[in-house]
Tab-separated table of C-alpha atoms in Angstrom:
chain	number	residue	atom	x	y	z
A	5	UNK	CA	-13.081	39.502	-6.626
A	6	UNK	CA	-9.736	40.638	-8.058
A	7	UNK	CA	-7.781	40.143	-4.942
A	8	UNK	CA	-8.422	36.147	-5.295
A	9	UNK	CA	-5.264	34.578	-6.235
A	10	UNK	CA	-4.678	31.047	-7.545
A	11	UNK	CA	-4.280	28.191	-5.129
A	12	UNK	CA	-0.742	27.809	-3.957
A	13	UNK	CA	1.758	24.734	-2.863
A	14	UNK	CA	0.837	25.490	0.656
A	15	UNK	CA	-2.820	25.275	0.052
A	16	UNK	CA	-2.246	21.802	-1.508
A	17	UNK	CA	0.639	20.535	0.977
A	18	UNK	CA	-2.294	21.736	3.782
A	19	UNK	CA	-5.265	19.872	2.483
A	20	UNK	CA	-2.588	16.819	1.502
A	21	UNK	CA	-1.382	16.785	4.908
A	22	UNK	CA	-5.132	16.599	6.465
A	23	UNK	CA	-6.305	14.148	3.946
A	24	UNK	CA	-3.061	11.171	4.784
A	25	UNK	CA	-4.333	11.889	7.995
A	26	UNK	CA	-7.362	10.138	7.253
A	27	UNK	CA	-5.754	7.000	5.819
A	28	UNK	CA	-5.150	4.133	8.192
A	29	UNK	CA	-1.631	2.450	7.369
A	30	UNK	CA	-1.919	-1.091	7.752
A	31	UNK	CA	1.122	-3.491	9.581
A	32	UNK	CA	2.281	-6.616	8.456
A	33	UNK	CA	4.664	-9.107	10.106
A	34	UNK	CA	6.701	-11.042	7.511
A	35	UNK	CA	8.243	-14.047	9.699
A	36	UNK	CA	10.438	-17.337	9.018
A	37	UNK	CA	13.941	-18.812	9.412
A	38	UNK	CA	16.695	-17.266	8.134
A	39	UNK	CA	17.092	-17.238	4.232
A	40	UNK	CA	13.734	-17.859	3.625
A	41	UNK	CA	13.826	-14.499	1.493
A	42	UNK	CA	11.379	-12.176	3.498
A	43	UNK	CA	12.949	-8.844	3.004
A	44	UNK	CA	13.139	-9.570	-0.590
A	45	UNK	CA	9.869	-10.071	-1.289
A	46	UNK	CA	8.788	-6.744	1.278
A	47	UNK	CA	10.695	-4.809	-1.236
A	48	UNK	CA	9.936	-6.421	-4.361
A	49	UNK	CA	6.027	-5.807	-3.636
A	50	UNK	CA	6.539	-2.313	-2.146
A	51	UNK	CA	10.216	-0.850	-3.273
A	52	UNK	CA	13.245	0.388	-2.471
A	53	UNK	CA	11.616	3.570	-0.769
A	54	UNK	CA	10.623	0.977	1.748
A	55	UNK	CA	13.351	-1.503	1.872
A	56	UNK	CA	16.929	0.167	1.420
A	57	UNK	CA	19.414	-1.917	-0.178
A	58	UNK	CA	22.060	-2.054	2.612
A	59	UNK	CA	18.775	-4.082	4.504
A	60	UNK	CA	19.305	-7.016	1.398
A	61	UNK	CA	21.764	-9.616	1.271
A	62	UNK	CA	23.423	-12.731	1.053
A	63	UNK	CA	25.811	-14.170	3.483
A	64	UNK	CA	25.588	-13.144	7.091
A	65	UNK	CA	21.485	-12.412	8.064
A	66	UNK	CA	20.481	-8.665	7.634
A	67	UNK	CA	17.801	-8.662	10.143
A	68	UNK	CA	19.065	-9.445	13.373
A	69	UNK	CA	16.380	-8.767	15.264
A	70	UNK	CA	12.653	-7.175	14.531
A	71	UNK	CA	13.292	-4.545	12.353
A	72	UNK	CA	10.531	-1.772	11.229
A	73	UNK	CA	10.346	-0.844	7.949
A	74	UNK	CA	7.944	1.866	6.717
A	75	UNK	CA	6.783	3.830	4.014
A	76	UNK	CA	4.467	6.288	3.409
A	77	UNK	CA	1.839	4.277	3.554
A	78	UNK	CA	2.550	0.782	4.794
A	79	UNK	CA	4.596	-0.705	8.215
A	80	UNK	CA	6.308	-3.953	8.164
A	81	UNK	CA	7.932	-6.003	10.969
A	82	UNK	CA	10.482	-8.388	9.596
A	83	UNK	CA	11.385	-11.105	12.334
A	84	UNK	CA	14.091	-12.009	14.006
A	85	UNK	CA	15.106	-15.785	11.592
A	86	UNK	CA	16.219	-18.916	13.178
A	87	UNK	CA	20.054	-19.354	13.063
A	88	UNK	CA	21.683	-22.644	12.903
A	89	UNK	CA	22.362	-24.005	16.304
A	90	UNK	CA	19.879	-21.363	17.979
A	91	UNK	CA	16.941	-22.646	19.971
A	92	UNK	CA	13.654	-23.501	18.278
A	93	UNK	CA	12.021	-22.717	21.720
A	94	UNK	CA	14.090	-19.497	22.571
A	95	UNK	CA	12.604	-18.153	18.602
A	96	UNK	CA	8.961	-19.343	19.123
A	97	UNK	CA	9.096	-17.555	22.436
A	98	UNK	CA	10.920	-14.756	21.209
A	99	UNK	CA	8.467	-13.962	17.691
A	100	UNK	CA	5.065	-14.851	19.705
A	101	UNK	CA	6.037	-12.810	22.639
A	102	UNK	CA	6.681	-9.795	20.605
A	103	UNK	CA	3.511	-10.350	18.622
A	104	UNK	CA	1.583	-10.512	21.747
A	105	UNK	CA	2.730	-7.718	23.254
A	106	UNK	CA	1.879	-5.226	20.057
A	107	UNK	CA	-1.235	-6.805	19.588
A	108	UNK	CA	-2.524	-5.732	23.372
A	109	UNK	CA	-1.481	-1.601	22.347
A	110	UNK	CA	-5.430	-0.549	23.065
A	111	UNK	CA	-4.757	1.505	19.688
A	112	UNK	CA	-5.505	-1.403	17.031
A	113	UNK	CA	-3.882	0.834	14.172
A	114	UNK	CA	-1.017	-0.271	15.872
A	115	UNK	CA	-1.343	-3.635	15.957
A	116	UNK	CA	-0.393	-6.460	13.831
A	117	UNK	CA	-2.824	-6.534	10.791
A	118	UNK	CA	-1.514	-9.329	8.899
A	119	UNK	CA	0.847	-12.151	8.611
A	120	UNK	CA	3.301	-13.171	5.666
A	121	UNK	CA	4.891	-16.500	6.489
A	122	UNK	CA	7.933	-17.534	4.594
A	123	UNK	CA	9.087	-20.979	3.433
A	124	UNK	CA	12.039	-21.390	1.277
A	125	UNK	CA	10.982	-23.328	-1.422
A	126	UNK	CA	14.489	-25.356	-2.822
A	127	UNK	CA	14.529	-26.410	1.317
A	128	UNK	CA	11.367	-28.549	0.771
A	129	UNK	CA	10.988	-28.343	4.649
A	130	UNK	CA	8.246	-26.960	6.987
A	131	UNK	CA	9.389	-28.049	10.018
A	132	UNK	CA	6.954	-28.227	13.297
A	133	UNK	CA	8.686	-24.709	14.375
A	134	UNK	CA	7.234	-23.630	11.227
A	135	UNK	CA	3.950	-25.233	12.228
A	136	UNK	CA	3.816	-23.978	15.614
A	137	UNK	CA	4.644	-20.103	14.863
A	138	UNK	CA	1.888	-20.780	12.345
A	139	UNK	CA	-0.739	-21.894	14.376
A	140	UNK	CA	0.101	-18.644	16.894
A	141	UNK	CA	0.479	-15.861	14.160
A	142	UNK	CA	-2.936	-14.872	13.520
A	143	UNK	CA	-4.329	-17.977	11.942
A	144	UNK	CA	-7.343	-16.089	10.173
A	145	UNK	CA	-4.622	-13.280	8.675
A	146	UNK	CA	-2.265	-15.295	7.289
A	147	UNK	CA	-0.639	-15.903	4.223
A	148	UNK	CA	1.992	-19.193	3.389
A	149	UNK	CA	4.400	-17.686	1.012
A	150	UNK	CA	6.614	-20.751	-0.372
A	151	UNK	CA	9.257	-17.844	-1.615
A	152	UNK	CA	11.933	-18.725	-4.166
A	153	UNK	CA	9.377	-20.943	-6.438
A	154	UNK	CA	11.555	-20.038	-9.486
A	155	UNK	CA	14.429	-22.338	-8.529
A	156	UNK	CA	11.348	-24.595	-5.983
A	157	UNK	CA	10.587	-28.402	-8.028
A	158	UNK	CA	7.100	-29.252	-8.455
A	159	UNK	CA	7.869	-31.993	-6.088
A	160	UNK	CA	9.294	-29.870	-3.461
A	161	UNK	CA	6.453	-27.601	-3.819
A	162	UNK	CA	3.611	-30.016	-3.703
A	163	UNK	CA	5.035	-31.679	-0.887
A	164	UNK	CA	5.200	-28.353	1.200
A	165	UNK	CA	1.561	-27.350	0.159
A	166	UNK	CA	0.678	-30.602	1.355
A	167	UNK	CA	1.873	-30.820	4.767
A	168	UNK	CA	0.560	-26.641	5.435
A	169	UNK	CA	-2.861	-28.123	3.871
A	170	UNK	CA	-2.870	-31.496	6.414
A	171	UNK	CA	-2.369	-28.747	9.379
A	172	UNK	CA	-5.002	-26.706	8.390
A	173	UNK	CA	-3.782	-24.020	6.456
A	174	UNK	CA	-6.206	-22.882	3.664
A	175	UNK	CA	-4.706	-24.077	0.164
A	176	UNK	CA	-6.142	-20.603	-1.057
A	177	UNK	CA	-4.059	-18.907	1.135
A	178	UNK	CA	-0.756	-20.228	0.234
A	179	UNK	CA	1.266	-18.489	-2.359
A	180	UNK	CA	4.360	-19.787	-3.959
A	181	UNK	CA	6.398	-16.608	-4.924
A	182	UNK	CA	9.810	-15.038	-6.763
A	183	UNK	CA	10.930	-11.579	-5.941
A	184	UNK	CA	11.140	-11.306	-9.730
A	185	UNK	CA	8.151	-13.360	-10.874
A	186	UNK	CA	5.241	-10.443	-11.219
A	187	UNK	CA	2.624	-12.605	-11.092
A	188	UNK	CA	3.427	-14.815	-8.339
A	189	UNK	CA	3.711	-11.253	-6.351
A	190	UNK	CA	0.527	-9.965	-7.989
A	191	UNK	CA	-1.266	-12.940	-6.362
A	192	UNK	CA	0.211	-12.020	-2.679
A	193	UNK	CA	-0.859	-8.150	-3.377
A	194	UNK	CA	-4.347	-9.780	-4.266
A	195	UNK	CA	-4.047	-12.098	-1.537
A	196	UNK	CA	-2.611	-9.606	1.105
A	197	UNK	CA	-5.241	-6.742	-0.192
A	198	UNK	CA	-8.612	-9.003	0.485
A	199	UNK	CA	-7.211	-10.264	3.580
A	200	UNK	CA	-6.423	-6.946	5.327
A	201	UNK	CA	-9.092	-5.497	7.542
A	202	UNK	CA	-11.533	-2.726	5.372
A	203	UNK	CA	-10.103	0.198	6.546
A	204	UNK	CA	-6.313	-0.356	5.965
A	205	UNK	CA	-6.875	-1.078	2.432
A	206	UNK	CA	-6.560	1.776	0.608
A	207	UNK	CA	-3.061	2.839	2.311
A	208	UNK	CA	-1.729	-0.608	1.186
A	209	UNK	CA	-2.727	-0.264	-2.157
A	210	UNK	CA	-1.197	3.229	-2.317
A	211	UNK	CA	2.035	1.090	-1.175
A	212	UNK	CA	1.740	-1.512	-3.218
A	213	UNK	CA	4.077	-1.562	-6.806
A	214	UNK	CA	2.917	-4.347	-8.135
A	215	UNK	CA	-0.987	-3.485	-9.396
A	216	UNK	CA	-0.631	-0.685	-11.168
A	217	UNK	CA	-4.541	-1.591	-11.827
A	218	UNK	CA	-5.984	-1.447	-8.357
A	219	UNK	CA	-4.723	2.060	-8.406
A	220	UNK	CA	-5.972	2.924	-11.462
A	221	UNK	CA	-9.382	1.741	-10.484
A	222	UNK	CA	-8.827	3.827	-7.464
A	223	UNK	CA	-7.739	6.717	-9.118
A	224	UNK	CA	-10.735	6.865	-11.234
A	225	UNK	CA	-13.730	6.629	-8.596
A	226	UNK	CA	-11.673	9.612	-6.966
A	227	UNK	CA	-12.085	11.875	-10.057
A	228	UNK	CA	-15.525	11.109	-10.662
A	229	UNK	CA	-16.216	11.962	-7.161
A	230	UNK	CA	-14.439	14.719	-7.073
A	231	UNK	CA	-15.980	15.854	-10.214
A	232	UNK	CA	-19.869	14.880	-9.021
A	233	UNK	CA	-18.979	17.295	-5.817
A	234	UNK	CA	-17.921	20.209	-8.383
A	235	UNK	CA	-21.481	19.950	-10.123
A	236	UNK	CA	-22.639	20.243	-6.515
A	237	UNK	CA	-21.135	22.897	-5.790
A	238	UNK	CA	-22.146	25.422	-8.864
A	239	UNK	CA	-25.416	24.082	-9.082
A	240	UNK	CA	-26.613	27.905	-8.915
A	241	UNK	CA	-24.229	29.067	-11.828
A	242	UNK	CA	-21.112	30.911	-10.502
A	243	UNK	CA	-19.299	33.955	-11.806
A	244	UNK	CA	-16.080	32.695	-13.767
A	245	UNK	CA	-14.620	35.082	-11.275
A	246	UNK	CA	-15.476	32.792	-8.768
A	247	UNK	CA	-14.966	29.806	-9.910
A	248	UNK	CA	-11.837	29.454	-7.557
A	249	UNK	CA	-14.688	28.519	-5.053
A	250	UNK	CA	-14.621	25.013	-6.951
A	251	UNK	CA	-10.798	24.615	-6.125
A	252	UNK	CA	-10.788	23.310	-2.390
A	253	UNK	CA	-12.564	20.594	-4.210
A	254	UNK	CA	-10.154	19.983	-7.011
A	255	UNK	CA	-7.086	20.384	-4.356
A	256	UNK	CA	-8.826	17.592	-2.385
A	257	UNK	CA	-8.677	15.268	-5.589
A	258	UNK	CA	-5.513	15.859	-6.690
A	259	UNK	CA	-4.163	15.187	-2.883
A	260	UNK	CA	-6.146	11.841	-3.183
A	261	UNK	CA	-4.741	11.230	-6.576
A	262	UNK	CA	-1.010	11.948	-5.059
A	263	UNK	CA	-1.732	9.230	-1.874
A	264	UNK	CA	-3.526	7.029	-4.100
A	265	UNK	CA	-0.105	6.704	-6.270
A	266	UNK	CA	1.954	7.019	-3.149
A	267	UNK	CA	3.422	10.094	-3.931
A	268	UNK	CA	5.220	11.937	-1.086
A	269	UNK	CA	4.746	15.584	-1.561
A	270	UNK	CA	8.525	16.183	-1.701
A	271	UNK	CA	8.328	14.705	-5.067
A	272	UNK	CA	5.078	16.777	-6.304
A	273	UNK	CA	6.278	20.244	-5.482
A	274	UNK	CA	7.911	20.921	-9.235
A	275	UNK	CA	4.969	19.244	-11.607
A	276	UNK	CA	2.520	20.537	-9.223
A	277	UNK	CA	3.122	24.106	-8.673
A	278	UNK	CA	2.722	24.594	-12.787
A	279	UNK	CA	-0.598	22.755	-12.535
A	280	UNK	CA	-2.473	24.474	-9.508
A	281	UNK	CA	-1.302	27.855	-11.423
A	282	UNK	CA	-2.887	27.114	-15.023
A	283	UNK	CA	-5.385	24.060	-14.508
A	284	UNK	CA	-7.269	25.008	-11.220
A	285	UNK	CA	-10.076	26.940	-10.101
A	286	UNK	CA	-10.198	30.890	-11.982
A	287	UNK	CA	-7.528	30.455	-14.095
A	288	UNK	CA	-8.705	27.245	-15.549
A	289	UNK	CA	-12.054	28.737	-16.002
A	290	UNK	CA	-10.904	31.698	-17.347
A	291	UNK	CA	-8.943	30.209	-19.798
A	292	UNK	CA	-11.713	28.090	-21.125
A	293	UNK	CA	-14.202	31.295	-21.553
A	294	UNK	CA	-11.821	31.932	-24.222
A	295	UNK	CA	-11.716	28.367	-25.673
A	296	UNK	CA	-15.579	27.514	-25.973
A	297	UNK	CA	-17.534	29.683	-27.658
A	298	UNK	CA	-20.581	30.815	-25.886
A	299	UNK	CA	-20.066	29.697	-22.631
A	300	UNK	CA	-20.076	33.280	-21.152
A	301	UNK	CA	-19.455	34.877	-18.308
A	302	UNK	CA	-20.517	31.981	-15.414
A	303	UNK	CA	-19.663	28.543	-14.552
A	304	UNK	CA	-22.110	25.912	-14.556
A	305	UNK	CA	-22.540	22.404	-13.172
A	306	UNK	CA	-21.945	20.758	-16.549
A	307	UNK	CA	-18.520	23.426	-16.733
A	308	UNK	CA	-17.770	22.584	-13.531
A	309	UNK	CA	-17.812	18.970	-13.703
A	310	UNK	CA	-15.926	18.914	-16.979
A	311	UNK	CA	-12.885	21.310	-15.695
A	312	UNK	CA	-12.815	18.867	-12.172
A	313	UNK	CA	-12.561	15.398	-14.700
A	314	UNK	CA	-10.345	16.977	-16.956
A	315	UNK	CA	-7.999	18.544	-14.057
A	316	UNK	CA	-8.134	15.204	-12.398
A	317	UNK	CA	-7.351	13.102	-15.707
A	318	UNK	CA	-4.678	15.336	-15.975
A	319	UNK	CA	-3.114	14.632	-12.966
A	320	UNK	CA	-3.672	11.247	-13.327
A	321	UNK	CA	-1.737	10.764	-16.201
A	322	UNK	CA	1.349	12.456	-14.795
């Protein structure tokens, strides 16, 4: 067994590469009128890496049109806003004619998966445009953000809530909001993450900056798992010359643990080259046949699940 060598970037960047595959990245159409603060709040949950800066302003609109913004994880559309003087008909027809036409792709993972619709708070207004688009945005997917609550009155935002809540939008779903207030936004990732279908969950999480806690949570059942299938695996007692056989597993984990955090593999190259070297697979084990006295010459389950949760803890903390 002395040709085996350690695991290398490639092996990682291959087994990386095949598990993103399996992740389903959700879509979500933020729409509104103009100045309503949509972009702002797409980059305050999910970050710059999403959302360059030269796409924020004041002044003259930024988005003058649909414009697709994506991450590693996560697709928005942010619509087209109503200008003064433009038609209220010519946007309806414009936002709910785009819609329609994405939503009948026969591939649903391109669809529209949720809505975020944006009322400015200080313009205590939701006009019947408002209402309308509403009503014709996926209903059942939606969530009312009343954005700019920080500088919003109490009577301003009752008012709002009150008309949405009179044409039958759900109170629960309605979610005044700051671009820096964390827990207003904390509510919408909450909000946003129970509302999305099942399986594009996980990739918005990973997007997500907002709940560090989620991915925690996360982060932790993949470890476990990942150190459960390690116990599996040398349930007959392996050589520690072997015990690279473990490391497809542990590569698999630490991949998870990189798209959990929504870590592009550019980034991971440096801290993770110095890891797969010392912490995976032989040379892991072989260091710890020096460190634990009487362990011996083979790997067991209990070994093996240890050196995957400690590996993976590892990891996690970086």
């Amino acid at each position: 067994m002395a040709d085996r060598k350690p695991p290398s970037y490639e092996d990682f960047r291959g087994i990386y590469d095949a598990e993103k595959a399996k992740q389903k990245r959700p879509t979500i159409l933020v729409a509104g009128y103009t100045g309503s603060g949509k972009t702002s709040i797409i980059r305050a949950l999910c970050g710059e890496s999403v959302v360059p800066d030269a796409a924020i302003g004041a002044g003259l609109p930024k988005t003058q049109a649909f414009e697709f913004y994506q991450g590693n994880a996560i697709r928005f559309f942010d619509s087209k806003g109503l200008e003064p003087g433009s038609s209220e008909q010519g946007f309806l027809d414009d936002v709910l004619g785009f819609v329609r036409k994405v939503q009948e792709d026969p591939d649903v993972d391109n669809h529209v998966h949720l809505v975020w619709y944006a009322l400015q708070g200080p313009g205590a207004r939701v006009t019947q445009c408002d209402l309308r688009l509403m009503q014709g945005l996926l209903p059942n997917r939606q969530v009312a953000l009343i954005t700019k609550n920080d500088i919003t009155r109490p009577a301003q935002r009752e008012a709002m809530i009150k008309v949405l809540v009179d044409n039958e939008s759900r109170q629960d779903r309605i979610v005044p909001c700051s671009e820096d207030d964390h827990e207003s936004l904390k509510r919408l990732e909450e909000l946003t993450y129970k509302l999305l279908p099942e399986a594009y969950r996980a990739a918005f999480s990973a997007a997500q900056i907002i709940n560090l806690d989620r991915k925690k949570s996360y982060a932790q059942k993949i470890i476990h798992g990942s150190a459960v299938a390690a116990g599996v695996a040398a349930g007959v007692p392996i050589p520690i010359s072997d015990a690279i056989l473990i490391t497809p597993i542990q590569l698999a984990m630490v991949a998870g643990l990189a798209i959990n955090y929504g870590e592009p593999t550019e980034g991971l190259k440096a801290a993770l080259v110095p890891i797969l070297a010392e912490l995976i697979g032989i040379q892991t084990a072989a260091g710890l046949s020096k460190l634990i006295p009487g362990l011996g010459s083979v790997i067991s389950s209990v070994v093996a699940i240890a050196l995957t949760e400690a590996t993976g803890q590892l990891v996690d903390q970086y």
